[in-house]
Structures are given as C-alpha cells and as structure tokens.
Amino acid sequence: MMTTLNAIDTRHIWHPFTQHATARPNIPIIRGEGEWLFDAEGKRLLDLISSWWVTIHGHAHPAIAEAIYTQARQLEQVIFAGFTHEPALRLAEKLASLLPAPLQRVFFTDNGSTAVEVALKMAYQYWYNRGEHTRTRFIAFEGAYHGDTFGAMAVGRSSGFYGPFEPLLFDVLTLPYPATWEGDPDVAQKEADALEALRMLLEQYPEGIAGLICEPLLQGSSGMRICRPEFLKLVVDTVRDHQVLVIFDEVMTGFGRTGSLFAMEQVGRTPDVVCLAKGLTGGFLPLAVTVCQDEIYEAFLSQSFDKALVHGHSYTANPLGCAAACASLALFESGQPMESVHRIASLHRQQMPQLKESVEGLVAPRIQGTVAAFNLFSPKTTYTDNLGKKIERAALAEGLLLRPLGNCIYMLPPYCTASDALTEAYATLPGIIRNALSS
Ligand SMILES: *Cc1c(COP(=O)(O)O)cnc(C)c1O
C-alpha cells in the first residue's frame, strides 16, 4: 500500500514548504492516537511537533471527534453573513470569557494567516475610519513569522523566507528581537537596545504608526526564540503612550502552549487585537479567530457601508470547526490539559541539563511551557546547512517525528504525551544527533 500511495503522491501532490527535487518521499500516515502517528506499515512515530503545532489533546481524541460528528448531522455549514448559528455563538462567548475582559468581539476566519490579515486590516482601517490617515505603518520584530498570505508575509518579511516577493510586500518598521536563553549574559543589553530602537521609531513617525504586531514570548518559525515577559510589557506600555494599537499573534502560543492558557497572561498586558488558530480546534479542523476590544469594533459602525470591515471567507465560522473548538475548550474545564502542560514543562526542565551534557555543540537551551529548544553550535538559527534535515531523518529512523528549524532542534509535543515517551525521546536524542553529524 505504501508504494501505491507514494506513487500517487509523487505524481500529483505539491507539498507545503518542500523542495521536491531534494525532499525525502512523504510518509503516508494512516491513523493517529494520542501522541502517536501510525504509518502504512503500522510503524509508530512519536509526534514531537504536534503535527505543525496544532495538536493539543492528542490525535483522534474521541470527545472532539464525537462533537464534529454530532454537529455534521445537524448543520455542516451556513453562510455567516446575514445568518448565525449556535456553535459560533457558544465559541465566541467561551473565548470572551477565557480572554482578558476587554477582548470581546470575535471575527472568524479559517487559518492563522487570515487571522493576521484581519488583525492588520482592523488596525489599519480603525485609523482610516477615524480620519487619521497618517497612521499607515506597522512595527514588527526581526525574525517574526505571521503566516504566508501577503499582509502576513509583509509583517514577517525579516524572516527571510519571502525573497522573490520582496517587491510586493508593504513597508514594515522592524525592531531587533532580544532572543534569550538559559544563562544568556547579554539579555538586559539586548532588551535595552530593542527598546531604544522602538523609542526612535516612535519619535521618527509621530502619528504615523497604526499598530505593532508580535508573537508574545515565543517566536516560532524563526527558531523557537523566547523573550522575557518584562520586556514585552515595556514594549506594550511604550507604544501605548503613542496610541499605537497592539496586536498579539497567539496563533501558536495560544491554548496552553507556553505554560498559561494564553501567553498574554504571562506578559501581564492585554492587546487591542489577538489572533488565535492552530490549537483552537484541538488540532482537528482549520478555524481561526481575530478577537478585538470593543473600541476597535465601534470605529467601524456607521450608516455607510464604506466603514464596514469588508472581509470574509466562504467557510467563515464553519459550524464543524466551531463544534470542535467548543469540545476542545470543554476538555480544558477539567483542568487536566493545563496540568499536563505543567508536567511537560517540568519534564523539559528536568531533562535539558542532562541533554546539554550529552550533546556536543548544544547551545542556547530554552524552555517556554511545553516547548523545549536548543541550537547546535551557534545560538543564531541558520538554514544554510542541511543539518536539520539530517537530524529529521535520523529521528524518523528512531520513531521520533522532529522537524528542526535549521540548526534549531525543538520539541513541542501534544499535552497528552506520556512522560515515559518524552523521557525516552530525550534519551534517544544524543545518538540521533551524533548519527546526523557523522552522516
Ligand atoms: C503558523 C502561524 C501562523 C500562520 O498560521 P496558518 O494557519 O499556518 O496560516 C501565523 N502566526 C504564527 C505565530 C504562526 O505560528
């Protein structure tokens, strides 16, 4: 069966983020259960990347599967302009109750990139509708990743992923990002430099900046780079002194990933707009939301349609996605998922020192909630060699699904991952890295 599937895949499929000329054949996955994926030959893989950071309660969780089935028998989809439905309302009300009180107004989309597009449009048009036409610029951090649609690429342009499209991307003001790790002696200086750069931008463009966007506490794609919450708090306070709107892209950090239900809780500041996707449905269906404070929503109210937010998708607030998200959030009510988050975080903290001892070249170890990461040889994440790909292959041979970001190796497991399985992964890792380095 594996060969048939591979033949079709090779003939017809164009995979994401893949250089097909050099990529290994894609592995057909037949089934998932908890933290495990099973391939066509029945071989199991420990999903240490939560299937691109989305799976939180585990694969094929029966409660979420059941909720989707029940909803599908009732109402699978309905146009969301002029109509509404209970799963969306239940979800919106639930999210508003979980997020800090000022975040009340929910706009639905269907992936993280579009949630970011909506946030950017909300912030931009907020000023436009108020007649403040000079506030047209956005500030983003160096290394930020916000998705692959054009607005999201523009605010993530410094990630360096978008070379061919550079001329098409709107200008963005970029701030240095004070990435840090355990035992980093320079963190205070890096933060002071970033804040100074921020103050200069605010001075240079008085009343010229619409909003600042960031991934709170943890930049994902640029190499699991963490920053200190105190720093972000100062950033928020500084831009707010200049009326700049604050957008938190919690597409990856939301729903427990960083150790609290939302990263903003650790930052101690509430953004004007927040984007949520990935873990929203527990990793079952594509659904996203952009949640804003009422003041932003109110700037779009008018007798004229011109002031409306003219944005929507065919599957806006798809009832199946909403039902899955409600079921996922219901699972949090038992307290169990967050307990698992803390269990995994402490296991990372317990294992990392030993790993550092056993892996030559391990630098910049860092842990943020359920995410543990380190770099090989240089704290700067680079994609120039294919070390990451070699490690990925060596890990697969050991039954571990890893997907290093260049020389940054990270583990980001579903919360249900058994302590034994994760401990074993830690024990296997030094050998995997040795094999990759010598191959
Ligand atoms: C993954 C990601 C996105 C994009 O989400 P998609 O659903 O892949 O479009 C945006 N922002 C952050 C921080 C992400 O990690």
Tab-separated table of C-alpha atoms in Angstrom, residues 6 20 49 68 107 129 141 152 156 174-175 180 193 226-227 232 256 262 304 311 316 321 338 340 350 389 391 397 428:
chain	number	residue	atom	x	y	z
A	6	ASN	CA	3.873	7.145	-2.665
A	20	HIS	CA	10.592	18.417	-4.136
A	49	ILE	CA	5.905	18.643	16.832
A	68	ILE	CA	-17.765	17.030	14.973
A	107	PHE	CA	-14.201	37.773	13.883
A	129	ASN	CA	-12.328	55.300	9.706
A	141	PHE	CA	10.015	42.203	15.207
A	152	ALA	CA	1.269	38.347	6.911
A	156	GLY	CA	7.117	38.740	8.641
A	174	THR	CA	11.468	46.309	12.091
A	175	LEU	CA	12.635	46.096	15.698
A	180	THR	CA	17.337	34.865	25.069
A	193	ASP	CA	18.833	48.200	22.586
A	226	ILE	CA	11.912	33.289	23.545
A	227	CYS	CA	11.959	36.736	25.097
A	232	LEU	CA	7.172	42.754	26.134
A	256	GLY	CA	-1.616	26.416	26.852
A	262	PHE	CA	-2.609	32.482	26.599
A	304	SER	CA	-22.218	53.959	5.433
A	311	HIS	CA	-13.534	40.824	4.598
A	316	THR	CA	-16.175	31.782	7.946
A	321	GLY	CA	-14.800	23.847	13.292
A	338	MET	CA	-3.117	22.544	31.860
A	340	SER	CA	-0.280	18.139	31.506
A	350	GLN	CA	14.495	18.181	34.356
A	389	LYS	CA	17.130	17.611	7.547
A	391	ILE	CA	18.508	15.092	12.137
A	397	ALA	CA	14.632	6.008	11.976
A	428	THR	CA	17.477	8.869	22.163
